[in-house]
Tab-separated table of C-alpha atoms in Angstrom:
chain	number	residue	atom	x	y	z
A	5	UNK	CA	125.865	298.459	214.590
A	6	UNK	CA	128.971	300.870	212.919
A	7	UNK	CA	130.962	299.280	216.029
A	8	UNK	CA	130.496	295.400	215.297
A	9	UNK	CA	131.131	296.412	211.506
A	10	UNK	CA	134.163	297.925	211.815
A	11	UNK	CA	135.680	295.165	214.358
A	12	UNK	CA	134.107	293.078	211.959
A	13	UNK	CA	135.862	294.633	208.768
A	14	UNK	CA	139.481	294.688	210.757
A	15	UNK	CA	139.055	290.810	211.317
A	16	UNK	CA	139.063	290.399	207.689
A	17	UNK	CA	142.437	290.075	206.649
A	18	UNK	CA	143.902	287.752	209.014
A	19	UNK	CA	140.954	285.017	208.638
A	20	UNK	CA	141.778	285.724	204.936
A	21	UNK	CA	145.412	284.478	205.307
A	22	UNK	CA	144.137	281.107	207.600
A	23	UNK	CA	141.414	279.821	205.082
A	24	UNK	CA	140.768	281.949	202.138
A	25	UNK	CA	140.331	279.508	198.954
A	26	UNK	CA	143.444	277.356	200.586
A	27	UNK	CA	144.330	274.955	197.492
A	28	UNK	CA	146.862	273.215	197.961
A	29	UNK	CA	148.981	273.700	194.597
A	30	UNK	CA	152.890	273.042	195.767
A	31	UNK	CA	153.319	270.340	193.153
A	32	UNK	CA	151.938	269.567	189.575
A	33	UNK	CA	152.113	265.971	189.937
A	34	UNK	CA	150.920	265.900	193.287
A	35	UNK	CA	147.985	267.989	192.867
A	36	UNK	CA	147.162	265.839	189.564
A	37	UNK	CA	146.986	263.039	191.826
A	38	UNK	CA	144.894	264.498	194.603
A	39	UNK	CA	147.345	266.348	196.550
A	40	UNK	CA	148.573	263.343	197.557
A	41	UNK	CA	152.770	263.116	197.840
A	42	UNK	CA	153.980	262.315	201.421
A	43	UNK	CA	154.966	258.652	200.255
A	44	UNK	CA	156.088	259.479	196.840
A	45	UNK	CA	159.757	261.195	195.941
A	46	UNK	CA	158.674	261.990	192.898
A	47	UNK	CA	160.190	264.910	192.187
A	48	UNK	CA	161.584	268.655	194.269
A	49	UNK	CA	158.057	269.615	195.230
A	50	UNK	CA	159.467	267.141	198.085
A	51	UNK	CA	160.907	270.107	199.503
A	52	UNK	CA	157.172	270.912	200.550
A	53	UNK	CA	155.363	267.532	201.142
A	54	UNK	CA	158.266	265.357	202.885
A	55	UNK	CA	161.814	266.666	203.535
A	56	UNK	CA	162.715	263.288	204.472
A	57	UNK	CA	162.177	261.918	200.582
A	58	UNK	CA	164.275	264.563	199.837
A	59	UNK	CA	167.635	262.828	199.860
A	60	UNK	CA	165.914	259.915	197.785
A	61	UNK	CA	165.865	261.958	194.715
A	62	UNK	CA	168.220	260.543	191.769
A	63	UNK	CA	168.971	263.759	190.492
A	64	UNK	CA	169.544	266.957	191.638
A	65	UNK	CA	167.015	269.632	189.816
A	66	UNK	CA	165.307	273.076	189.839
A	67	UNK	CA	161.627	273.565	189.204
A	68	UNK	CA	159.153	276.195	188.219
A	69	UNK	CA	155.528	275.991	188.202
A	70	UNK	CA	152.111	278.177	188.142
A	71	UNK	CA	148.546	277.466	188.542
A	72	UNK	CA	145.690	279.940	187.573
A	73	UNK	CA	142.752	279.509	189.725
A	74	UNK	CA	139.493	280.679	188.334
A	75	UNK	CA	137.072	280.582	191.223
A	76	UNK	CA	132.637	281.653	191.359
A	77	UNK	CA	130.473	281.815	193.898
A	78	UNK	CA	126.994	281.987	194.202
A	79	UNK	CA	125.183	283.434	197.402
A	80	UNK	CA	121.059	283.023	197.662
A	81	UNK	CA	120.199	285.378	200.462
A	82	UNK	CA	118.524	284.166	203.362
A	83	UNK	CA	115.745	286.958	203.423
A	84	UNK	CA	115.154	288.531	200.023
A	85	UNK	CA	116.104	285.143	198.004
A	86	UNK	CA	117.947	287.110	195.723
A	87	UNK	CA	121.131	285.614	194.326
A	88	UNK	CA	124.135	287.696	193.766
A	89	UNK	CA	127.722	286.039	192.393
A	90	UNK	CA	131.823	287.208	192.030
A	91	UNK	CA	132.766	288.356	189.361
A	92	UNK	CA	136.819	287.378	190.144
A	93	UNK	CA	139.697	287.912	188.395
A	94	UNK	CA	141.981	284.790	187.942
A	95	UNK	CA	145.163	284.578	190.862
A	96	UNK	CA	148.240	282.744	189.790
A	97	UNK	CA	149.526	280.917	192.122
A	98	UNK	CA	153.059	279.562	191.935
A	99	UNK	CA	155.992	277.480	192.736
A	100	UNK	CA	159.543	277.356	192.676
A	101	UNK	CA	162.023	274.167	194.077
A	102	UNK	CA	165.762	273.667	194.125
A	103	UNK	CA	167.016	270.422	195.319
A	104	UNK	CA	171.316	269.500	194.882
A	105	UNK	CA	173.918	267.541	196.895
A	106	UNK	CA	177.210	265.564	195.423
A	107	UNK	CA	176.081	262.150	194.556
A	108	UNK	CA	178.526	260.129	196.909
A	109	UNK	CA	177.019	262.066	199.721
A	110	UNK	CA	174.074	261.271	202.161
A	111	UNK	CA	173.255	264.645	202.522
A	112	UNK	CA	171.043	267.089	199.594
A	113	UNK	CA	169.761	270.489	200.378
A	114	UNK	CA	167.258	271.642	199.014
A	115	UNK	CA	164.810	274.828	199.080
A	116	UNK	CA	161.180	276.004	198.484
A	117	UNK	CA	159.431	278.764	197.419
A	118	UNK	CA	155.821	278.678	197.373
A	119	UNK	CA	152.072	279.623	197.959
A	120	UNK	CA	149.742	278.136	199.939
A	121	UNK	CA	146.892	281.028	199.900
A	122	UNK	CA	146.041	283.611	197.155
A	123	UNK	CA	142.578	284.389	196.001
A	124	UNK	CA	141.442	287.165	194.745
A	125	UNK	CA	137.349	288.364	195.067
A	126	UNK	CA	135.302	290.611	193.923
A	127	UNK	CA	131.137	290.256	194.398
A	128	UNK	CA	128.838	292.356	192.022
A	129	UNK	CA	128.044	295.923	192.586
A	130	UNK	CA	124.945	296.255	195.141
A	131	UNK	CA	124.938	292.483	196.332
A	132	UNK	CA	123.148	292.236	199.991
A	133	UNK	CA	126.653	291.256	201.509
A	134	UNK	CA	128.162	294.865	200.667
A	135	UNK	CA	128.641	295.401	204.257
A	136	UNK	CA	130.469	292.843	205.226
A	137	UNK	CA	132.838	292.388	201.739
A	138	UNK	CA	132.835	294.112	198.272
A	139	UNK	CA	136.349	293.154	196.939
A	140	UNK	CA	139.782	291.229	198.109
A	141	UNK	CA	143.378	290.641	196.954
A	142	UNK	CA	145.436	288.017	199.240
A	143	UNK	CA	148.965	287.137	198.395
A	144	UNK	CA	150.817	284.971	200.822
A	145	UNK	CA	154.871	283.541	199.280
A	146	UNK	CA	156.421	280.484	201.900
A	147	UNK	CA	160.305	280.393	201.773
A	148	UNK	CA	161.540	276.775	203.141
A	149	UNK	CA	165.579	276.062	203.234
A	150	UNK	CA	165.500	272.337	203.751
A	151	UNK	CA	168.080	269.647	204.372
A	152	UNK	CA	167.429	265.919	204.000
A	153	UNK	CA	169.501	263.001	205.142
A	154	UNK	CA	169.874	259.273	203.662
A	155	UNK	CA	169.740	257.180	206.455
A	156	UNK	CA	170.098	253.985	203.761
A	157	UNK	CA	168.772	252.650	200.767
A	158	UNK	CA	165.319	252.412	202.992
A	159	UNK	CA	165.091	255.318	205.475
A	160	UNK	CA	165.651	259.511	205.069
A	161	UNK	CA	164.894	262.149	207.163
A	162	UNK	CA	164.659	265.718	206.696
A	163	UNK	CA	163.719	269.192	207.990
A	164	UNK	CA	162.711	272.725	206.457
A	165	UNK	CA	162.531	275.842	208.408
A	166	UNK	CA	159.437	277.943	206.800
A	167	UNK	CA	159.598	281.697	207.159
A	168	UNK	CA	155.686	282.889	205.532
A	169	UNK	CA	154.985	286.121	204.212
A	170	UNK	CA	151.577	287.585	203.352
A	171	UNK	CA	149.625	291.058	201.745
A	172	UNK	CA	145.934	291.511	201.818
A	173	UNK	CA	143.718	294.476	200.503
A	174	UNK	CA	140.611	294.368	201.134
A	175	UNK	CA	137.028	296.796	200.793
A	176	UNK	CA	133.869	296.824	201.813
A	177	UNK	CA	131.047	299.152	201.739
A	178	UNK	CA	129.649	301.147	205.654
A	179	UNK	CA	125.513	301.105	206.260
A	180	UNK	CA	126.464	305.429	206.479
A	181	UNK	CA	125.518	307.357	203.681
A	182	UNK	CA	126.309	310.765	202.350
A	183	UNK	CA	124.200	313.588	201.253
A	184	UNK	CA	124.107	311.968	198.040
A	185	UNK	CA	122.973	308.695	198.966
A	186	UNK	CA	126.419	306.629	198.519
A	187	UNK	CA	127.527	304.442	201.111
A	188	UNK	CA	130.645	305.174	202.870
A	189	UNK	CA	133.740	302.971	202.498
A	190	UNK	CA	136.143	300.813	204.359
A	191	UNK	CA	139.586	299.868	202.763
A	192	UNK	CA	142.120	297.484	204.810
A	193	UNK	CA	145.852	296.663	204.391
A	194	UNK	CA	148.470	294.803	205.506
A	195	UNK	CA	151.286	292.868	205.847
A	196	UNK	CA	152.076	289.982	207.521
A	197	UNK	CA	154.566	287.443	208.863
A	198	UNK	CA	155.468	283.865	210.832
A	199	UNK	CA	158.274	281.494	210.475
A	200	UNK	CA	157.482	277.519	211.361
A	201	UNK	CA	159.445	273.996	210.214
A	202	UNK	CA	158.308	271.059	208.570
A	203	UNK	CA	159.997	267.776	209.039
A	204	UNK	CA	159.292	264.332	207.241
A	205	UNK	CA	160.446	260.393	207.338
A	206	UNK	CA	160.852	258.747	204.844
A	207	UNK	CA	160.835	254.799	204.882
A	208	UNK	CA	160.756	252.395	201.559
A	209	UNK	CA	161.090	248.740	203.042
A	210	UNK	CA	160.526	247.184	199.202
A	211	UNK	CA	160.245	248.351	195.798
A	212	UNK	CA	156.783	247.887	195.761
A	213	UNK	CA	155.930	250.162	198.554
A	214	UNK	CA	157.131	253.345	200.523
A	215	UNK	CA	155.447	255.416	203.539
A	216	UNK	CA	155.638	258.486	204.762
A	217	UNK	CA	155.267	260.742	208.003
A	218	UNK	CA	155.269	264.320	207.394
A	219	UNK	CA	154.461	267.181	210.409
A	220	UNK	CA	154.508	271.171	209.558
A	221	UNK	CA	154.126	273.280	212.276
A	222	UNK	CA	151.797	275.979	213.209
A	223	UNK	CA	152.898	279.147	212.040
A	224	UNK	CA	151.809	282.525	213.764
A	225	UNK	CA	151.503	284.940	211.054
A	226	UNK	CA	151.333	288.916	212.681
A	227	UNK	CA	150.003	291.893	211.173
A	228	UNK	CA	151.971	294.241	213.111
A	229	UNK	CA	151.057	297.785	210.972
A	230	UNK	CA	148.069	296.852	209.240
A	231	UNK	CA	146.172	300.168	207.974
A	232	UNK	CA	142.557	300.932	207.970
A	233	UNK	CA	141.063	303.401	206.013
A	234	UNK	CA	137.942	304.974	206.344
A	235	UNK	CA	136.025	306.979	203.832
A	236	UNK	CA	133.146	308.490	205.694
A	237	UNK	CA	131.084	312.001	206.217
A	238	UNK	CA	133.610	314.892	207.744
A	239	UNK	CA	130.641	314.789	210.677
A	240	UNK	CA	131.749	311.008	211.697
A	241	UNK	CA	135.839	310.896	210.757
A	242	UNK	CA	136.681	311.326	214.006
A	243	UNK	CA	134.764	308.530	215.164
A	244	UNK	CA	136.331	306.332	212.423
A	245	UNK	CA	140.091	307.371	212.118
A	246	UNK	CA	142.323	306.170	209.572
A	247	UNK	CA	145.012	304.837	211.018
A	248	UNK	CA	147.093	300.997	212.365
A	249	UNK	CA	146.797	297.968	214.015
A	250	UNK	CA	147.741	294.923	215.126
A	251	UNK	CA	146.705	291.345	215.248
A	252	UNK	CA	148.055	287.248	214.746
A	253	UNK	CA	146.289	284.409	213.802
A	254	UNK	CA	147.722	280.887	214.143
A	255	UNK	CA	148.593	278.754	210.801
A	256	UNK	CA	147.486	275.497	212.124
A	257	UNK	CA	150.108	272.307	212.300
A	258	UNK	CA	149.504	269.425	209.657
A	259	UNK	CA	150.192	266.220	210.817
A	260	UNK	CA	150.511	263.845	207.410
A	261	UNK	CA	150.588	259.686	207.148
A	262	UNK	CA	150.791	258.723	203.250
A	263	UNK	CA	151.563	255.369	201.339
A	264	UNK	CA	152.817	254.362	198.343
A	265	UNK	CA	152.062	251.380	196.241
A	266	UNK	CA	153.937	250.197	192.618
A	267	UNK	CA	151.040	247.806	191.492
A	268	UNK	CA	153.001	247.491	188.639
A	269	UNK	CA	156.052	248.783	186.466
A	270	UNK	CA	153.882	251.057	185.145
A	271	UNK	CA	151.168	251.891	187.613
A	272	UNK	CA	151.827	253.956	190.976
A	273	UNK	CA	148.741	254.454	193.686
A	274	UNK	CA	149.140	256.927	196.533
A	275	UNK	CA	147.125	257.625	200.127
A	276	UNK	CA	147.366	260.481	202.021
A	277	UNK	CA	145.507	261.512	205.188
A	278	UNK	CA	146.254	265.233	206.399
A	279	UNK	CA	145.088	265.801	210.059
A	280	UNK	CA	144.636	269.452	210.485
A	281	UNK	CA	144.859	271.486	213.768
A	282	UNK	CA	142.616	274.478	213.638
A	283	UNK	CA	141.379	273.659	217.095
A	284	UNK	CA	144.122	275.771	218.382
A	285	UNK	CA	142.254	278.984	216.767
A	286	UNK	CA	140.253	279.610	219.521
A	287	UNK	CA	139.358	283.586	219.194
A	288	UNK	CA	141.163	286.859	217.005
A	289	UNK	CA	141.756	289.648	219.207
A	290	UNK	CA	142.521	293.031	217.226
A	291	UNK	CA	144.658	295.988	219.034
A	292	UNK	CA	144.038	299.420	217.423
A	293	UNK	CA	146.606	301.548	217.686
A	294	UNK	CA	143.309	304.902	217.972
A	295	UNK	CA	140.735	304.121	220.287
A	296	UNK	CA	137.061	305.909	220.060
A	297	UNK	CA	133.816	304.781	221.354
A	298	UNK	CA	133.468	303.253	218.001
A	299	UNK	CA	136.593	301.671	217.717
A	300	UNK	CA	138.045	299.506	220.591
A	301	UNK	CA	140.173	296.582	220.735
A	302	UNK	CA	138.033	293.265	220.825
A	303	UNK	CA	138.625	289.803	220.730
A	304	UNK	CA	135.944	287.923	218.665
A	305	UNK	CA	135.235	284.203	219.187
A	306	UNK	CA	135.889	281.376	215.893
A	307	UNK	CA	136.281	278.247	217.547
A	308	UNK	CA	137.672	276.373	214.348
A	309	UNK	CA	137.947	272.718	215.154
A	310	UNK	CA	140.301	269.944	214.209
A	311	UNK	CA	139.461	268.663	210.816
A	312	UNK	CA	141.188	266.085	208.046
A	313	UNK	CA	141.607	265.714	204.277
A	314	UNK	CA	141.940	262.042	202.393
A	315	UNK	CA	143.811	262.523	199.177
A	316	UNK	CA	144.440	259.352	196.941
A	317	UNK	CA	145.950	259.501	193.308
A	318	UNK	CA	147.332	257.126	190.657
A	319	UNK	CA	150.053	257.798	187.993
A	320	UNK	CA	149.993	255.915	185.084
A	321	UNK	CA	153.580	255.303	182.485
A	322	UNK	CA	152.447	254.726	179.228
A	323	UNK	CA	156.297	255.000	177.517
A	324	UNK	CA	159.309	256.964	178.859
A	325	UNK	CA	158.606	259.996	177.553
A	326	UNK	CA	155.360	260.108	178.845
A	327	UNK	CA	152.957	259.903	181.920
A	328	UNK	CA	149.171	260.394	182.425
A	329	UNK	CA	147.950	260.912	186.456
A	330	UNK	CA	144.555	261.193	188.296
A	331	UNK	CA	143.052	261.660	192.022
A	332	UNK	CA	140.568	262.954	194.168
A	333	UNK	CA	140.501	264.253	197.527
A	334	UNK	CA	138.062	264.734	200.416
A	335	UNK	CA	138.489	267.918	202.481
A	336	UNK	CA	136.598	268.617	205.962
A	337	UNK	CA	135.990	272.114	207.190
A	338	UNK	CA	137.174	273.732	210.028
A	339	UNK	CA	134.124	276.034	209.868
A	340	UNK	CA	131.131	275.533	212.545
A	341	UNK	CA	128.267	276.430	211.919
A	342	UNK	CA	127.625	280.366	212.622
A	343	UNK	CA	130.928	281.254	211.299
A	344	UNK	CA	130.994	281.247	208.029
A	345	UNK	CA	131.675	284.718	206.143
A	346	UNK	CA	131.599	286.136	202.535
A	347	UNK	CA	135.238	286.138	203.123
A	348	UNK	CA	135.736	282.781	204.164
A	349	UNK	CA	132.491	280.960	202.577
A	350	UNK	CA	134.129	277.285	203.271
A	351	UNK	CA	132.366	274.553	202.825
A	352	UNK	CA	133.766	270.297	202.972
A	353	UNK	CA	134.509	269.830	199.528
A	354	UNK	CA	134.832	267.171	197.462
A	355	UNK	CA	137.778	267.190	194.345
A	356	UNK	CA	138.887	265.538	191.554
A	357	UNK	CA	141.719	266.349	189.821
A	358	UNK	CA	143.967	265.160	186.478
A	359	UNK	CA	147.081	265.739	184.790
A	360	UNK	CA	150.227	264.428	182.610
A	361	UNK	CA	153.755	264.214	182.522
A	362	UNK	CA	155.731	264.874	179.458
A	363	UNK	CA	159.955	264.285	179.168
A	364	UNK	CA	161.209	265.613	175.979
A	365	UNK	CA	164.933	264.377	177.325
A	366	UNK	CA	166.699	262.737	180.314
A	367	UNK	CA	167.404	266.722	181.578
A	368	UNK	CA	163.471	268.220	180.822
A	369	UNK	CA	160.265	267.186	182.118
A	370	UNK	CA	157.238	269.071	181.721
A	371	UNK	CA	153.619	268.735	183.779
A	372	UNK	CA	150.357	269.665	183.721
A	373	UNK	CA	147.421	269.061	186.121
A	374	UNK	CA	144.377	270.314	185.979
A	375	UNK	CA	141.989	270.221	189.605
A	376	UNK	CA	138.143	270.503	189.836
A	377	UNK	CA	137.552	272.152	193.634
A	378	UNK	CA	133.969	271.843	194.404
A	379	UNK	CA	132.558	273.343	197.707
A	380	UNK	CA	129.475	271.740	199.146
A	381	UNK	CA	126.551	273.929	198.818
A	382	UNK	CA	126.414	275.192	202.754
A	383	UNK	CA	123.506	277.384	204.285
A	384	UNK	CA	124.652	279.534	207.314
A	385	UNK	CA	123.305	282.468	209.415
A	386	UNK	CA	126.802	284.233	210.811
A	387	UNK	CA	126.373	285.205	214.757
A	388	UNK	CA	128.387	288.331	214.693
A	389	UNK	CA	126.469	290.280	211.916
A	390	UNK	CA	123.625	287.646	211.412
A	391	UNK	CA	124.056	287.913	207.883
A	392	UNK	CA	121.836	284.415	206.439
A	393	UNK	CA	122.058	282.780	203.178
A	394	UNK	CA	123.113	279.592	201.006
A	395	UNK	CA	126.756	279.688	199.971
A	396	UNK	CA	127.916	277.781	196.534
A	397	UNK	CA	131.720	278.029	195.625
A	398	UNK	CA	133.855	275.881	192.638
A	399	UNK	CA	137.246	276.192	191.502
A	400	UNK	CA	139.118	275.582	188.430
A	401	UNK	CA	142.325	275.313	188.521
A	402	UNK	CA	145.320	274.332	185.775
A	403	UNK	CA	148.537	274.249	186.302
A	404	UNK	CA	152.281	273.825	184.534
A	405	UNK	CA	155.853	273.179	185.821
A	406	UNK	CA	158.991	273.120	184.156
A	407	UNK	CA	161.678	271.019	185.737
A	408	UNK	CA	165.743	270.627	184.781
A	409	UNK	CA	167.535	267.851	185.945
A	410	UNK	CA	171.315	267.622	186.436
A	411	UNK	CA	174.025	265.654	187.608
């Protein structure tokens, strides 16, 4: 039992960085319109959702943006029926775009700064789940240098190279106790990297409607010193050494078809469809750089599967200065069943999200969104550490960007 939980407790981190509370929050008028923004040049966040749009963009302009997400969960144990809940601090998200190129030219360059998973957990003191997760702190930043090329008035094309960088910290509580009756602890962290591309098309055959094809690659992020820390009795430390080790986890490629749609002057309507490939995350195999009979390298099975997401948003002009927007979205696990963890307590989930767009002058614009991330309630027995219960997770999320235009 101390084995599985301490190969358990060193798989933590990297599953963290693949699917921990992934919102996606690279844009403030895209996410107020369901995420949605292949199709769409709206504005630098283009950078992240279609390099190809990219060279599309009137104006050259920088950007800076942050969400906070508030997120709860609720777990109902599968045995005792007791019901224990986080009690998280808020994570801040954030973004940062730069798009410029002379206005005779074909060519703008652009670059991204961005992240696509933070969370931060804590669950209440004593909950049933102690064992397997007491608190966590994940920080991941993605840097993308992008160029983007005008074909003509209809077509652009564009490519980013993505270099990701990620921290985790993470405790959890050991089933060994002292003389004094308290549990003995297990602290893990770590640093982690991967570099990828994303490349887009862009194609707007009318001025009524526009498509786009977007593909961002798998990225392998690798923990190459992570450190493990063990605080247990003097009569068991040598069985659980402090000390590194080593892992990688593959970021899964994101294949994206969206469309755009002018109804009117005023109205926009946009339709993404994200095809996700997590079926590439077959197994996570850990080396430790200590072996002990406790403590060997092991390879654990999480046959993720391919999933999908189906985003669609409006944006609304009510006068030149000012903009309201709307959407939902439709996400798909990648979770089977027997999988799930107090780490990773994913669920399909079902969103709806808002926002507005304000321009105080032809240089400033300012927007908001605010998203609404509901989890579907999902009941799951886990087949490593056969931990059972009901999982219930929401997210609130708003958000603000600042963005200066220029000639």
């Amino acid at each position: 039992m101390k084995q599985l939980l301490i190969i358990v407790c060193i798989l933590s981190p990297a599953l963290l960085f693949a699917q921990g509370f992934q919102v996606n929050l690279q844009g403030q008028k895209q996410q107020a319109m369901g995420g949605a923004g292949v199709a769409t040049n709206l504005d630098a966040a283009s950078v992240f959702f279609n390099p190809g749009s990219v060279a599309h963009l009137e104006q050259n302009s920088v950007s800076a943006g942050v969400s906070l997400t508030a997120e709860s969960t609720a777990f109902r144990d599968g045995n005792s029926q007791q019901e224990f809940n986080t009690n998280s601090p808020v994570s801040t998200p954030f973004t940062g775009y730069g798009v410029w190129g002379p206005k005779e030219s074909k060519f703008k360059f652009g670059m991204g700064v961005y992240t696509p998973f933070g969370s931060t957990i804590t669950y209440e003191d004593g909950w049933s789940g102690r064992f397997s997760l007491t608190q966590m702190k994940l920080l991941s930043v993605f840097f993308q240098p992008t160029v983007s090329y005008k074909i003509n008035d209809k077509f652009g094309i564009g490519a980013g190279f993505v270099y990701g960088y990620g921290n985790i910290d993470l405790s959890r509580d050991l089933p060994i106790s002292n003389s004094n009756g308290d549990y003995a602890t297990a602290n893990l962290k770590g640093t982690a990297g991967g570099m990828g591309y994303n490349l887009g098309i862009y194609y707007k055959p009318s001025d009524k409607l526009s498509f786009g094809l977007s593909y961002r690659s798998e990225v392998k992020m690798k923990v190459n010193k992570g450190t493990a820390t063990f605080n247990v009795p003097p009569s068991l430390a040598s069985s659980f050494p402090s000390g590194n080790f080593s892992a990688s986890l593959p970021l899964p490629q994101v294949l994206t078809l969206g469309i755009g749609y002018n109804a009117s002057e005023r109205l926009l309507l946009t339709f993404d469809v994200n095809y996700i490939g997590w079926g590439s995350y077959k197994s996570l195999a850990f080396d430790y750089e200590q072996n002990t009979s406790s403590l060997k390298d092991t390879e654990s099975p999480r046959n993720y599967k391919n999933t999908y997401a189906l985003r669609l948003g409006a944006q609304y002009k009510v006068s030149e200065k000012f903009l309201v927007r709307a959407g939902t979205n439709y996400e798909k696990t990648p979770i089977k069943d027997g999988y799930v963890t107090p780490e990773v307590p994913d669920a399909d989930r079902l969103n709806f999200t808002g926002g507005i767009g304000y321009k105080p002058s032809d240089r400033f614009v300012i927007d908001a969104s605010f998203s609404y991330i509901n989890f579907m309630k999902r009941t799951d027995t886990n087949i490593e550490t056969h931990m059972s219960g009901t999982y219930k997770t929401r997210i609130l999320v708003p958000g603000i960007s600042l963005t200066y235009n220029f000639n």
